mmCIF file of C-alpha atoms in Angstrom:
data_model
loop_
_atom_site.group_PDB
_atom_site.id
_atom_site.type_symbol
_atom_site.label_atom_id
_atom_site.label_comp_id
_atom_site.label_asym_id
_atom_site.label_seq_id
_atom_site.Cartn_x
_atom_site.Cartn_y
_atom_site.Cartn_z
ATOM 1 C CA UNK C 1 95.903 77.528 99.663
ATOM 2 C CA UNK C 2 98.342 77.435 102.529
ATOM 3 C CA UNK C 3 97.299 79.129 105.756
ATOM 4 C CA UNK C 4 97.980 79.356 109.458
ATOM 5 C CA UNK C 5 95.437 79.570 112.249
ATOM 6 C CA UNK C 6 96.536 80.505 115.708
ATOM 7 C CA UNK C 7 94.852 81.009 119.008
ATOM 8 C CA UNK C 8 93.300 84.391 119.422
ATOM 9 C CA UNK C 9 94.337 86.543 122.305
ATOM 10 C CA UNK C 10 94.922 88.447 124.250
ATOM 11 C CA UNK C 11 96.450 86.105 126.770
ATOM 12 C CA UNK C 12 97.257 87.313 130.266
ATOM 13 C CA UNK C 13 99.308 85.164 132.610
ATOM 14 C CA UNK C 14 100.982 85.557 135.933
ATOM 15 C CA UNK C 15 104.728 85.255 136.091
ATOM 16 C CA UNK C 16 105.941 81.642 136.217
ATOM 17 C CA UNK C 17 102.710 80.301 134.734
ATOM 18 C CA UNK C 18 102.726 77.814 131.864
ATOM 19 C CA UNK C 19 102.088 79.063 128.369
ATOM 20 C CA UNK C 20 100.582 77.332 125.370
ATOM 21 C CA UNK C 21 99.671 79.170 122.187
ATOM 22 C CA UNK C 22 97.969 76.902 119.701
ATOM 23 C CA UNK C 23 98.826 76.979 116.034
ATOM 24 C CA UNK C 24 97.513 74.768 113.245
ATOM 25 C CA UNK C 25 98.296 74.972 109.594
ATOM 26 C CA UNK C 26 97.035 73.988 106.184
ATOM 27 C CA UNK C 27 99.553 73.256 103.478
ATOM 28 C CA UNK C 28 99.612 71.372 100.217
ATOM 29 C CA UNK C 29 103.289 70.529 100.417
ATOM 30 C CA UNK C 30 105.866 70.169 103.149
ATOM 31 C CA UNK C 31 106.259 73.553 104.794
ATOM 32 C CA UNK C 32 108.740 74.831 107.326
ATOM 33 C CA UNK C 33 107.114 76.207 110.461
ATOM 34 C CA UNK C 34 108.113 79.228 112.503
ATOM 35 C CA UNK C 35 107.298 81.215 115.578
ATOM 36 C CA UNK C 36 108.161 84.895 115.477
ATOM 37 C CA UNK C 37 107.962 87.332 118.368
ATOM 38 C CA UNK C 38 107.255 91.041 118.118
ATOM 39 C CA UNK C 39 108.014 93.274 121.061
ATOM 40 C CA UNK C 40 106.208 96.621 121.293
ATOM 41 C CA UNK C 41 107.290 99.026 118.583
ATOM 42 C CA UNK C 42 109.709 96.578 117.016
ATOM 43 C CA UNK C 43 109.859 94.255 114.038
ATOM 44 C CA UNK C 44 109.625 90.499 114.043
ATOM 45 C CA UNK C 45 112.311 88.332 115.544
ATOM 46 C CA UNK C 46 112.640 84.663 114.773
ATOM 47 C CA UNK C 47 111.978 82.758 117.982
ATOM 48 C CA UNK C 48 112.245 79.199 116.740
ATOM 49 C CA UNK C 49 111.533 77.043 113.734
ATOM 50 C CA UNK C 50 111.248 73.484 112.530
ATOM 51 C CA UNK C 51 111.807 72.216 109.036
ATOM 52 C CA UNK C 52 110.125 68.810 109.009
ATOM 53 C CA UNK C 53 107.727 66.589 110.893
ATOM 54 C CA UNK C 54 108.731 65.648 114.441
ATOM 55 C CA UNK C 55 111.396 68.342 114.586
ATOM 56 C CA UNK C 56 111.355 70.381 117.755
ATOM 57 C CA UNK C 57 112.364 74.016 117.755
ATOM 58 C CA UNK C 58 113.501 75.617 120.984
ATOM 59 C CA UNK C 59 114.871 78.936 122.143
ATOM 60 C CA UNK C 60 114.806 81.000 125.355
ATOM 61 C CA UNK C 61 112.756 78.330 127.123
ATOM 62 C CA UNK C 62 110.145 78.204 124.366
ATOM 63 C CA UNK C 63 109.485 74.992 122.476
ATOM 64 C CA UNK C 64 107.316 73.875 119.592
ATOM 65 C CA UNK C 65 107.097 70.497 117.884
ATOM 66 C CA UNK C 66 106.158 70.065 114.239
ATOM 67 C CA UNK C 67 103.352 67.517 114.366
ATOM 68 C CA UNK C 68 102.182 66.355 110.990
ATOM 69 C CA UNK C 69 99.440 64.085 112.330
ATOM 70 C CA UNK C 70 97.699 66.959 114.071
ATOM 71 C CA UNK C 71 98.974 69.630 111.623
ATOM 72 C CA UNK C 72 100.062 71.678 114.591
ATOM 73 C CA UNK C 73 103.017 73.673 115.893
ATOM 74 C CA UNK C 74 101.927 74.795 119.348
ATOM 75 C CA UNK C 75 104.218 77.148 121.245
ATOM 76 C CA UNK C 76 104.938 76.236 124.868
ATOM 77 C CA UNK C 77 106.919 77.575 127.771
ATOM 78 C CA UNK C 78 106.945 76.151 131.239
ATOM 79 C CA UNK C 79 107.454 79.352 133.171
ATOM 80 C CA UNK C 80 106.848 82.746 131.598
ATOM 81 C CA UNK C 81 108.498 85.985 132.632
ATOM 82 C CA UNK C 82 107.357 89.579 132.407
ATOM 83 C CA UNK C 83 109.913 90.083 129.653
ATOM 84 C CA UNK C 84 108.044 87.537 127.502
ATOM 85 C CA UNK C 85 105.199 89.999 127.048
ATOM 86 C CA UNK C 86 104.912 90.445 123.289
ATOM 87 C CA UNK C 87 102.905 89.402 120.259
ATOM 88 C CA UNK C 88 103.657 85.937 118.942
ATOM 89 C CA UNK C 89 103.135 84.978 115.308
ATOM 90 C CA UNK C 90 102.985 81.473 113.955
ATOM 91 C CA UNK C 91 104.041 81.194 110.321
ATOM 92 C CA UNK C 92 104.741 78.679 107.620
ATOM 93 C CA UNK C 93 107.004 78.827 104.647
ATOM 94 C CA UNK C 94 106.071 76.843 101.565
ATOM 95 C CA UNK C 95 108.698 75.237 99.330
ATOM 96 C CA UNK C 96 108.790 78.462 97.307
ATOM 97 C CA UNK C 97 109.628 80.379 100.507
ATOM 98 C CA UNK C 98 106.321 82.209 100.473
ATOM 99 C CA UNK C 99 105.458 83.052 104.066
ATOM 100 C CA UNK C 100 102.000 82.814 105.582
ATOM 101 C CA UNK C 101 101.419 84.358 108.991
ATOM 102 C CA UNK C 102 98.816 83.789 111.638
ATOM 103 C CA UNK C 103 96.995 86.767 113.072
ATOM 104 C CA UNK C 104 99.222 86.960 116.124
ATOM 105 C CA UNK C 105 98.575 86.331 119.800
ATOM 106 C CA UNK C 106 99.246 89.052 122.317
ATOM 107 C CA UNK C 107 100.747 87.835 125.572
ATOM 108 C CA UNK C 108 100.909 89.927 128.728
ATOM 109 C CA UNK C 109 102.716 88.550 131.747
ATOM 110 C CA UNK C 110 101.985 90.261 135.027
ATOM 111 C CA UNK C 111 104.289 90.135 138.062
ATOM 112 C CA UNK N 1 122.758 85.456 112.714
ATOM 113 C CA UNK N 2 121.760 87.400 109.637
ATOM 114 C CA UNK N 3 120.818 91.015 110.279
ATOM 115 C CA UNK N 4 118.423 93.165 108.311
ATOM 116 C CA UNK N 5 118.196 96.885 108.946
ATOM 117 C CA UNK N 6 115.589 99.429 107.947
ATOM 118 C CA UNK N 7 115.875 103.168 107.710
ATOM 119 C CA UNK N 8 114.234 105.258 108.920
ATOM 120 C CA UNK N 9 112.673 103.563 111.903
ATOM 121 C CA UNK N 10 110.015 106.223 112.172
ATOM 122 C CA UNK N 11 108.851 108.926 109.800
ATOM 123 C CA UNK N 12 106.137 111.543 109.970
ATOM 124 C CA UNK N 13 105.244 113.380 106.785
ATOM 125 C CA UNK N 14 102.612 115.626 105.327
ATOM 126 C CA UNK N 15 99.945 114.324 103.004
ATOM 127 C CA UNK N 16 101.062 114.400 99.387
ATOM 128 C CA UNK N 17 104.761 113.876 100.002
ATOM 129 C CA UNK N 18 106.749 110.800 99.058
ATOM 130 C CA UNK N 19 108.619 108.696 101.563
ATOM 131 C CA UNK N 20 111.475 106.305 100.899
ATOM 132 C CA UNK N 21 112.207 103.380 103.188
ATOM 133 C CA UNK N 22 115.453 101.440 102.883
ATOM 134 C CA UNK N 23 115.966 97.789 103.694
ATOM 135 C CA UNK N 24 119.501 96.433 103.946
ATOM 136 C CA UNK N 25 120.919 92.992 104.569
ATOM 137 C CA UNK N 26 124.002 93.733 106.626
ATOM 138 C CA UNK N 27 126.032 90.571 106.566
ATOM 139 C CA UNK N 28 124.637 88.519 103.727
ATOM 140 C CA UNK N 29 123.486 88.910 100.170
ATOM 141 C CA UNK N 30 119.794 88.746 99.512
ATOM 142 C CA UNK N 31 118.614 87.967 96.029
ATOM 143 C CA UNK N 32 115.053 88.326 97.224
ATOM 144 C CA UNK N 33 113.531 90.773 99.656
ATOM 145 C CA UNK N 34 109.928 91.053 100.766
ATOM 146 C CA UNK N 35 107.872 94.035 101.855
ATOM 147 C CA UNK N 36 105.071 93.652 104.361
ATOM 148 C CA UNK N 37 102.556 96.005 105.830
ATOM 149 C CA UNK N 38 101.136 95.608 109.302
ATOM 150 C CA UNK N 39 98.055 97.397 110.548
ATOM 151 C CA UNK N 40 97.572 97.902 114.281
ATOM 152 C CA UNK N 41 96.950 94.644 116.107
ATOM 153 C CA UNK N 42 96.894 92.680 112.872
ATOM 154 C CA UNK N 43 99.172 90.272 111.119
ATOM 155 C CA UNK N 44 101.607 91.002 108.359
ATOM 156 C CA UNK N 45 100.318 91.430 104.854
ATOM 157 C CA UNK N 46 102.728 90.698 102.037
ATOM 158 C CA UNK N 47 102.823 93.631 99.653
ATOM 159 C CA UNK N 48 105.462 92.633 97.153
ATOM 160 C CA UNK N 49 108.442 90.444 96.438
ATOM 161 C CA UNK N 50 111.554 92.228 95.298
ATOM 162 C CA UNK N 51 114.183 90.480 93.233
ATOM 163 C CA UNK N 52 117.568 92.025 92.590
ATOM 164 C CA UNK N 53 117.847 93.357 89.079
ATOM 165 C CA UNK N 54 114.253 92.789 88.068
ATOM 166 C CA UNK N 55 110.830 94.259 88.610
ATOM 167 C CA UNK N 56 109.028 93.569 91.854
ATOM 168 C CA UNK N 57 106.070 91.229 91.972
ATOM 169 C CA UNK N 58 103.106 92.830 93.693
ATOM 170 C CA UNK N 59 100.358 91.056 95.564
ATOM 171 C CA UNK N 60 96.785 91.488 94.458
ATOM 172 C CA UNK N 61 95.312 94.778 95.560
ATOM 173 C CA UNK N 62 98.657 96.522 96.045
ATOM 174 C CA UNK N 63 99.158 99.497 93.737
ATOM 175 C CA UNK N 64 102.559 99.276 92.104
ATOM 176 C CA UNK N 65 102.510 102.947 91.130
ATOM 177 C CA UNK N 66 101.782 103.863 94.711
ATOM 178 C CA UNK N 67 104.399 101.657 96.302
ATOM 179 C CA UNK N 68 107.543 101.792 94.193
ATOM 180 C CA UNK N 69 110.104 99.108 94.900
ATOM 181 C CA UNK N 70 113.689 99.152 93.728
ATOM 182 C CA UNK N 71 116.090 96.317 94.470
ATOM 183 C CA UNK N 72 119.275 97.983 93.301
ATOM 184 C CA UNK N 73 121.813 95.595 94.763
ATOM 185 C CA UNK N 74 122.095 92.305 96.592
ATOM 186 C CA UNK N 75 121.998 94.129 99.915
ATOM 187 C CA UNK N 76 119.534 96.956 99.354
ATOM 188 C CA UNK N 77 115.866 97.271 98.506
ATOM 189 C CA UNK N 78 113.868 100.470 98.769
ATOM 190 C CA UNK N 79 110.147 101.072 99.105
ATOM 191 C CA UNK N 80 108.870 104.492 98.113
ATOM 192 C CA UNK N 81 105.380 105.466 99.158
ATOM 193 C CA UNK N 82 104.414 108.051 96.581
ATOM 194 C CA UNK N 83 102.005 110.895 97.343
ATOM 195 C CA UNK N 84 101.347 109.488 100.767
ATOM 196 C CA UNK N 85 97.963 109.927 102.400
ATOM 197 C CA UNK N 86 96.774 109.278 105.959
ATOM 198 C CA UNK N 87 95.439 105.854 104.995
ATOM 199 C CA UNK N 88 99.008 104.847 104.102
ATOM 200 C CA UNK N 89 99.991 105.252 107.734
ATOM 201 C CA UNK N 90 101.176 101.856 108.859
ATOM 202 C CA UNK N 91 104.096 99.762 110.021
ATOM 203 C CA UNK N 92 106.175 98.597 107.058
ATOM 204 C CA UNK N 93 108.454 95.618 107.521
ATOM 205 C CA UNK N 94 110.937 94.157 105.087
ATOM 206 C CA UNK N 95 112.538 90.761 105.103
ATOM 207 C CA UNK N 96 115.402 89.245 103.185
ATOM 208 C CA UNK N 97 115.903 85.699 102.100
ATOM 209 C CA UNK N 98 119.181 84.143 103.148
ATOM 210 C CA UNK N 99 120.296 80.893 101.675
ATOM 211 C CA UNK N 100 121.118 78.619 104.567
ATOM 212 C CA UNK N 101 122.624 75.259 105.022
ATOM 213 C CA UNK N 102 121.740 72.583 102.492
ATOM 214 C CA UNK N 103 119.973 75.145 100.327
ATOM 215 C CA UNK N 104 117.220 75.869 102.818
ATOM 216 C CA UNK N 105 115.896 79.390 102.793
ATOM 217 C CA UNK N 106 115.166 81.501 105.798
ATOM 218 C CA UNK N 107 113.688 84.944 105.888
ATOM 219 C CA UNK N 108 115.120 87.507 108.274
ATOM 220 C CA UNK N 109 113.036 90.499 109.172
ATOM 221 C CA UNK N 110 113.964 94.109 109.592
ATOM 222 C CA UNK N 111 112.875 96.078 112.656
ATOM 223 C CA UNK N 112 110.140 97.897 110.756
ATOM 224 C CA UNK N 113 109.394 101.492 109.817
ATOM 225 C CA UNK N 114 106.501 103.354 111.384
ATOM 226 C CA UNK N 115 105.000 105.735 108.817
ATOM 227 C CA UNK N 116 102.573 108.414 109.963
ATOM 228 C CA UNK N 117 101.014 110.636 107.339
ATOM 229 C CA UNK N 118 99.379 113.778 108.649
#
């Protein structure tokens, strides 16, 4: 079945460091891919998404490219801020709109 | 963007009581809503899919008599945890499907409800 595997955390970075959170997926069809962010005590917020191969999603300095050849959707940011501290979830949506989530990666950015 | 609200955001109750959680799509109609459960430091687990006007579809291992779901209108779904026990303590998150451009679907998530059963 469809599934998502993402890099385990926790990840701790200094402010202005580069961030990469790896995400790979397994899907039988042509899924849409998502990154959601969860701040402490809150629900999930859509960070970015991509609907087909080679699409790039971007928001708030974060980027991820849907790469079919490597079945990946890695999240990147060139310079993280303290306010980026959160848990990040990679997810895919199959053609039936069933969502599959990764286990989440906790990011802590220290000043 | 589409907004989904949940009420209450936090609830503490005694063991044996029932708790109702509401999920509302505020600026769009949602024919389908989803209920997830999240344990501490874990990912979301889909509990059930709620379709307006019909019975919810529960995932394997989720007790339908324990977690009652009612999707009364295109903007409201409710989850009732009946006879709650401490092991039901969790973070419950709903999402609603919004039909986007060119028929593509996107799910929008509510802020979650923290349930603590004493």
